[in-house]
Structure formats: C-alpha cells, structure tokens
Short mmCIF file of C-alpha atoms in Angstrom, two decimals:
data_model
loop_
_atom_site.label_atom_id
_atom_site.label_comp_id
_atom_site.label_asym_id
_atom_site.label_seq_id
_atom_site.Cartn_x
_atom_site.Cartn_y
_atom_site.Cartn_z
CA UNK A 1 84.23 100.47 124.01
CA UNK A 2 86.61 102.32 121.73
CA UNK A 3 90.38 102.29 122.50
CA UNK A 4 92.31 104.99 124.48
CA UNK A 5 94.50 106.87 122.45
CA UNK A 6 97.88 105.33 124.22
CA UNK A 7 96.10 102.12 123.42
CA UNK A 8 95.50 102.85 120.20
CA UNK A 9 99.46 103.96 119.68
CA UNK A 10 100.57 100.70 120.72
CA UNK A 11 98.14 98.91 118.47
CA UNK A 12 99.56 101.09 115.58
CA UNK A 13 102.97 100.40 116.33
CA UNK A 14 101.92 96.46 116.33
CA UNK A 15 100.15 97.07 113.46
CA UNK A 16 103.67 98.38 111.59
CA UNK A 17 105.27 95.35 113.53
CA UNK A 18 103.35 93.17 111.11
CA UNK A 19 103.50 94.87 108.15
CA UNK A 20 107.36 94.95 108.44
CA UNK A 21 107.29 91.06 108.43
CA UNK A 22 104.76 90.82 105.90
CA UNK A 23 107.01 92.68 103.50
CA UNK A 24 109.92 90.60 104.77
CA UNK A 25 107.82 87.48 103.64
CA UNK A 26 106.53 88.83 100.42
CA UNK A 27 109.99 90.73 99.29
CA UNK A 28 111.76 87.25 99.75
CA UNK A 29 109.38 85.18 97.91
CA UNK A 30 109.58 83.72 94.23
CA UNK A 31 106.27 84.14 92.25
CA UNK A 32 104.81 82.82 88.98
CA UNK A 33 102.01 82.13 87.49
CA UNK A 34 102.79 78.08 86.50
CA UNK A 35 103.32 77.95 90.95
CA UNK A 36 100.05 79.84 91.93
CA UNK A 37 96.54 78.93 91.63
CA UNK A 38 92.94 80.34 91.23
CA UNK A 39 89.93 80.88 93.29
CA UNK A 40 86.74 81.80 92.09
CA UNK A 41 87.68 81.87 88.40
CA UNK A 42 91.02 82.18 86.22
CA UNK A 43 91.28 86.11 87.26
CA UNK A 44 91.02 85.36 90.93
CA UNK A 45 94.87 84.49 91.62
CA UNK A 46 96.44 82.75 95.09
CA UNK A 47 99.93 81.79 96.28
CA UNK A 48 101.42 80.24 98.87
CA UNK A 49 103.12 83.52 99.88
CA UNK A 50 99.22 85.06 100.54
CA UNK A 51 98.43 81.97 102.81
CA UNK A 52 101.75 82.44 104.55
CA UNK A 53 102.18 86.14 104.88
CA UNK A 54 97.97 85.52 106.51
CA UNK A 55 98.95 82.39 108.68
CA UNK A 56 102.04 84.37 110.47
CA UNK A 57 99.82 87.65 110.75
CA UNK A 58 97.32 85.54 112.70
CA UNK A 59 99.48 83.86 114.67
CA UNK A 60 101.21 87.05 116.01
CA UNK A 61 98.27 88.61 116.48
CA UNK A 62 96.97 85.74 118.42
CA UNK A 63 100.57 85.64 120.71
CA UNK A 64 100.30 89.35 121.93
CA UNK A 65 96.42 90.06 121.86
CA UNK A 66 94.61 86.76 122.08
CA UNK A 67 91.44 88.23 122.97
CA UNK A 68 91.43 90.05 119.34
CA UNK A 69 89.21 88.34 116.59
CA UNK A 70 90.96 87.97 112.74
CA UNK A 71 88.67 88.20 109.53
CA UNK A 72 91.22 87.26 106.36
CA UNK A 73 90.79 87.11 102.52
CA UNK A 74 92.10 83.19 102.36
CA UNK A 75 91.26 82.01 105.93
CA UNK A 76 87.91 83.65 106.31
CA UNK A 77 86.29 84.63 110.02
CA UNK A 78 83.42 85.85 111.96
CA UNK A 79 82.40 89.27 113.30
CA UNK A 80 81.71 89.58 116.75
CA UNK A 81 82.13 91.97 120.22
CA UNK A 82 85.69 93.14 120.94
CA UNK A 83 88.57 94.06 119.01
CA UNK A 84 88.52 92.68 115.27
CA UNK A 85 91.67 92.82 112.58
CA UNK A 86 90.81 92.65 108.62
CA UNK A 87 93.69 91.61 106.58
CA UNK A 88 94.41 91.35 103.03
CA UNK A 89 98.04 89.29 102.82
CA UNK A 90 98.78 90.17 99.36
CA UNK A 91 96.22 93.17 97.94
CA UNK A 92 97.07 92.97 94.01
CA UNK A 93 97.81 89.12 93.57
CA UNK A 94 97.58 89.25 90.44
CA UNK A 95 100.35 91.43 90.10
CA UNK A 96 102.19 90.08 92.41
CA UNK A 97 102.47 86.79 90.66
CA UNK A 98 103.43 88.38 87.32
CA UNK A 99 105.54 90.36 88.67
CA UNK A 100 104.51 93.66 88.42
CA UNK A 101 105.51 96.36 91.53
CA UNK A 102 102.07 97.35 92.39
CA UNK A 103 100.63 95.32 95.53
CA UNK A 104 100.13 95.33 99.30
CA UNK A 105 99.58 94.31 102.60
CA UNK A 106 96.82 95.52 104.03
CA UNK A 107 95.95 95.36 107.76
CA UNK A 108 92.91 97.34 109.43
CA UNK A 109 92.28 97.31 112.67
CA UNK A 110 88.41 98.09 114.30
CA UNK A 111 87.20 98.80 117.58
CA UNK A 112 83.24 99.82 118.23
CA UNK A 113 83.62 103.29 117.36
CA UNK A 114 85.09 102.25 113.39
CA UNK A 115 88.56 102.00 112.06
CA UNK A 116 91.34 102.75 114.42
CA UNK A 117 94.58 101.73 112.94
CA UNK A 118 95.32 100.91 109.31
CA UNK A 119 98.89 99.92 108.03
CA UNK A 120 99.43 99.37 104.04
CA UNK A 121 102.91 98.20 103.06
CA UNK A 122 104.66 98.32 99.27
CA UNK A 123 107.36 95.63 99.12
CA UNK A 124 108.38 96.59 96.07
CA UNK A 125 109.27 100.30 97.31
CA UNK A 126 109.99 99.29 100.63
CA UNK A 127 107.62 101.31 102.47
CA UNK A 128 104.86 101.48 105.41
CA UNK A 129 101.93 103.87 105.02
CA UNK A 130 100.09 104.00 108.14
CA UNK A 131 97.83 105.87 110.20
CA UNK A 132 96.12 105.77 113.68
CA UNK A 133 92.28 107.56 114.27
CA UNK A 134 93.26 111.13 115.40
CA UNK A 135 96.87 110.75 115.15
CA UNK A 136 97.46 111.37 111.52
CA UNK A 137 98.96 109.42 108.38
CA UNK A 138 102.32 107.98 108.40
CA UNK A 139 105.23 106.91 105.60
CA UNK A 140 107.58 104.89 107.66
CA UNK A 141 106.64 106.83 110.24
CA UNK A 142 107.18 110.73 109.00
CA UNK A 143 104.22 112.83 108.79
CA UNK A 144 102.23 112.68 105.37
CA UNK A 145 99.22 114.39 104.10
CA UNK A 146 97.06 114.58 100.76
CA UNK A 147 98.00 116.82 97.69
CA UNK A 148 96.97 121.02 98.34
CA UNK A 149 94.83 121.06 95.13
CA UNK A 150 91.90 122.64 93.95
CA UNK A 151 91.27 121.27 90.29
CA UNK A 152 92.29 117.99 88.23
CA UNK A 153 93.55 119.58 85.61
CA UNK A 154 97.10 118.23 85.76
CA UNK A 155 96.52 115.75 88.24
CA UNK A 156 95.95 111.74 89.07
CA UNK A 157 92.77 109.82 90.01
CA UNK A 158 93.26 106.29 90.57
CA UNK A 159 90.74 104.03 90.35
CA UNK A 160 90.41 99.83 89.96
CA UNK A 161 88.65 97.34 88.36
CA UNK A 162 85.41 95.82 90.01
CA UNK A 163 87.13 92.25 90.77
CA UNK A 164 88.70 91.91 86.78
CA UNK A 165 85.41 94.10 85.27
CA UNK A 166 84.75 97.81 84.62
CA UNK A 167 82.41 99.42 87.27
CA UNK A 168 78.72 101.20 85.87
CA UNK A 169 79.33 104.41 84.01
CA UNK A 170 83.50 103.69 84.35
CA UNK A 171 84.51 104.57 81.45
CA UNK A 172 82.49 107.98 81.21
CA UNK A 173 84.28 108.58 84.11
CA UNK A 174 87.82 108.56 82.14
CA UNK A 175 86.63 109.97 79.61
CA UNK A 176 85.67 112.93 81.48
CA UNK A 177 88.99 112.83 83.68
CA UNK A 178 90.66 112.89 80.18
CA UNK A 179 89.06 115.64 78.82
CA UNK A 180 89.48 118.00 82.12
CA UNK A 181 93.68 117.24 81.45
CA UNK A 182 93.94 114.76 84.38
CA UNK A 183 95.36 111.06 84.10
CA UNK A 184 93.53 107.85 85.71
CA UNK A 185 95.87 105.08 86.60
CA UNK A 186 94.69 101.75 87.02
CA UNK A 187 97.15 99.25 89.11
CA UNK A 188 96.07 96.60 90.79
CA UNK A 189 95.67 97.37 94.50
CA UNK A 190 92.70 98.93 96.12
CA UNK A 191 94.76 99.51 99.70
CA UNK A 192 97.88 101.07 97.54
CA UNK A 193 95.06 103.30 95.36
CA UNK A 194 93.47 104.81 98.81
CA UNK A 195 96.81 105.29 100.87
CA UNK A 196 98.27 106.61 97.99
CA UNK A 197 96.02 109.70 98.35
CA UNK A 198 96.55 110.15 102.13
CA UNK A 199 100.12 110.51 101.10
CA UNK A 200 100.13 112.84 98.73
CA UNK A 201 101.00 111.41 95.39
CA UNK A 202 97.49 110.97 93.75
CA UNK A 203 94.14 114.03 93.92
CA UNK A 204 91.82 111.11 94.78
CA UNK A 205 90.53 107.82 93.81
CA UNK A 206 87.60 105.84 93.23
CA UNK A 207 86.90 102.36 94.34
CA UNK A 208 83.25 101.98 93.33
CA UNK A 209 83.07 98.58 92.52
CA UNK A 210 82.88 94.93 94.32
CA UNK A 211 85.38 95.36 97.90
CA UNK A 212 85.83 93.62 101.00
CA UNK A 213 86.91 95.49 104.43
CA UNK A 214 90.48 93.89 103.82
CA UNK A 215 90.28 95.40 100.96
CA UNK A 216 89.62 98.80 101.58
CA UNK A 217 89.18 99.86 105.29
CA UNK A 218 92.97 100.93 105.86
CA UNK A 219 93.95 102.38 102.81
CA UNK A 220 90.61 104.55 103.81
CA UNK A 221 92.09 105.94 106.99
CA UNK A 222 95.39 106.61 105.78
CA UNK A 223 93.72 108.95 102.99
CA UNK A 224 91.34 110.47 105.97
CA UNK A 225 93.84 111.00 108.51
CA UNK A 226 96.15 112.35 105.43
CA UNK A 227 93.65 115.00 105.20
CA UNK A 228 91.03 113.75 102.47
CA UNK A 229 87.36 113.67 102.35
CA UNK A 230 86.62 109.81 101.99
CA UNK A 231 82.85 108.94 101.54
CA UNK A 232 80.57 106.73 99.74
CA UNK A 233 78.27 107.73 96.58
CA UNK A 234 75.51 109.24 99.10
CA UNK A 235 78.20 112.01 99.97
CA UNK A 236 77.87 110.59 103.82
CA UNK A 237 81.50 109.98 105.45
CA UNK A 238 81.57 108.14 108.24
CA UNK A 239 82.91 104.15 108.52
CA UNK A 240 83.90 102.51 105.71
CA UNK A 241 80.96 102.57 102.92
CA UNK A 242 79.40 100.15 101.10
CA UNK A 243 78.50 101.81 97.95
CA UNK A 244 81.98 102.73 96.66
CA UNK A 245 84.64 104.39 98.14
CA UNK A 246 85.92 108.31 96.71
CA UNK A 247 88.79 109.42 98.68
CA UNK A 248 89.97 112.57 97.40
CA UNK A 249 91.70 116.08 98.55
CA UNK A 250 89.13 118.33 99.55
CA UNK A 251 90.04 120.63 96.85
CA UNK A 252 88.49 118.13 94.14
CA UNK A 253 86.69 115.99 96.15
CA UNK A 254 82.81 117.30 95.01
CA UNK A 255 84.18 117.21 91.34
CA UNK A 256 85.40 113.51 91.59
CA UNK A 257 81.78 113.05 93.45
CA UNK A 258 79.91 115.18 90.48
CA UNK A 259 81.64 112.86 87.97
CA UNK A 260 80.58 109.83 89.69
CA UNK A 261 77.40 110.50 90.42
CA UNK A 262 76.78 111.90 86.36
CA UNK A 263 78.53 108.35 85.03
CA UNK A 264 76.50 105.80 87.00
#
C-alpha cells in the first residue's frame, strides 16, 4: 500500500536526518588510496568510511522503522513486501578516496507504488538535495527545479562511465553534444549527475550504462520532482528503468533522447 502523503513527509524528513549524518561521517574522514581496498577489480574502490557511513544508516533505520527492509552496495539485501530503503554510502568512491569533490550519499526510499523519497548529499559542498513523490525537489530544504531551456547549445549534459568503461555509441554522443556548442561533464557520481538536473545546474544527463537502484533511484526523483522528464531508452517514464536512465529538462529532453537513440 503506498504511503500517505504526511507519511511520506516524515519519511523525507528521516530521510534528510540520515543524510546529514552521513555527510558528518564522510566530511570527517581521512581517505587514500594506500588505506582503501578493491572489490571486483582494481577500479572498483572501498573504504572503511563506505562500510561505516552503510552500518550507521542501517542501524538508524532499523531504531525508528524496524519493520523497513535495507538493500546496500557493501552489505547487500533482499527484496520483499513492505517498505524497502536502497543506499549507496559513498556514490563516487573512487573519487572520494583520491580526493576529488565529486561524490555522494545516496538514499532512496520505495513503497509499492515506486520511489517515494530520495535524499542525495555533497559533503564536499555541504549540501542536501532531496525530494518527496508529489511534494517537489529540495536543496537543504528551499524549493529547486530544472533549468527553463529549450536547446543545448550553451548548455551541460552530464553523463558517467559504465562501471570504469564507455557505454555503446558514447562517444558519438559527445561528439554530437560538442558539435551542437554544449559541454558533457563526466564526474564520478551517478546520484550527484541526476539530482544535479532536478536542481537546476545541468540540461540533462545520461546514465545509460551498468547501475544499481542505490545508484540511481534518488537522484531520479529529485530530477522528476525538479521538473524533468526522466525515462529509459524506450521513451516510457515510469519507475526507475533498466535500460539507461535520460533525465533532462523538457525543453531538450527528445534531443538528448534523439542523440541516444542515433549513437547506440
């Protein structure tokens, strides 16, 4: 059964609760390459600060909603009925342990009708995009929305790597992008890339490679409450898809799709 809306406002705020602390964590924390260590190969980077900022995320959620299932990127879990939280401790690890400013926490939160909270912090600016179904996309808790455009020219469309590898038809994509006077920016954090749109300070972007719900689901409904189009490569909105993910003001949203569908 899908949450009430004053439900869902509480789960928000507990939602930016945990983000806060996250941040908190990951802001006072000393990272480095010789200290970290690998997963699935040398490109797939963890630290103690991910299984930390994870462990106390769980462990809150399990205090004020024990009836809630968790499904994390280093602790794993299991779908099932009821409420269920994906979360993503530190989105961008490999940044993060070099020490570049471009990663996240990432906490989405599903009931059976989809997505119905999403929170994705930026320690390194300090800041909480967020957004509840229906109620709109949040920076620290003031109103945003995506950019009033109706070309690229001029503009930014973010995009990522598929895991540390370019995605099919990629770098037609650029090249395209390049020649129609818009920049693509490549950073490190799929969460960051899709909130960044809801909030105004990217046209789009375009996540069509490998991605888990931690990943991706609420950086997706902070661009959608923000006001973008999000859907998958079929054009469909609707959930999170599995095919890619092109969030994008509605302005430019078909030509980010046209590109994407001519490069693949």
């Amino acid at each position: 059964m899908a949450a009430p809306d004053s439900e869902l406002k509480t789960l928000h705020e507990f939602a930016v609760e945990l983000a806060r602390a996250a941040m908190r964590t990951i802001a006072g924390s000393s990272p480095q390459p010789a200290t970290a260590g690998t997963k699935a190969d040398a490109a797939d980077w963890v630290t103690p600060y991910d299984r930390e900022v994870e462990r106390l995320t769980r462990d809150e959620i399990a205090r004020r909603f024990p009836d809630h299932r968790v499904v994390g990127e280093e602790y794993g879990g299991g779908a099932g009925d009821g409420f269920m939280w994906y979360v993503d401790p530190i989105d961008g690890t490999t940044n993060f342990v070099h020490g570049l400013p471009w990663s996240s926490f990432s906490l989405a939160g599903f009931d059976e009708t989809g997505v119905a909270v999403g929170v994705v912090a930026d320690p390194a600016r300090g800041e909480i995009l967020s957004a509840v179904r229906g109620g709109g996309a949040f920076a620290d808790g003031l109103p945003v929305s995506c950019r009033p455009v109706s070309s690229l020219a001029g503009e930014v469309l973010l995009t990522e790597w598929s895991k540390n590898r370019p995605w099919p038809g990629m770098f037609a994509v650029l090249t395209e992008v390049s020649d129609r006077f818009a920049a693509t920016r490549i950073m490190g954090s799929c969460a960051l890339a899709l909130a960044s749109v809801g909030a105004g300070r990217a046209a789009g972007a375009l996540i069509p490679g490998r991605y888990d719900l931690w990943d991706v689901a609420a950086g997706a409904l902070i661009a959608k409450e923000g006001g973008a189009l999000v859907h998958g490569r079929d054009g469909v909105s609707g959930g999170v898809p599995e095919d890619g993910i092109l969030a994008a003001a509605p302005g430019v949203a078909d030509e980010v799709w046209q590109l994407w569908r001519a490069a693949a």
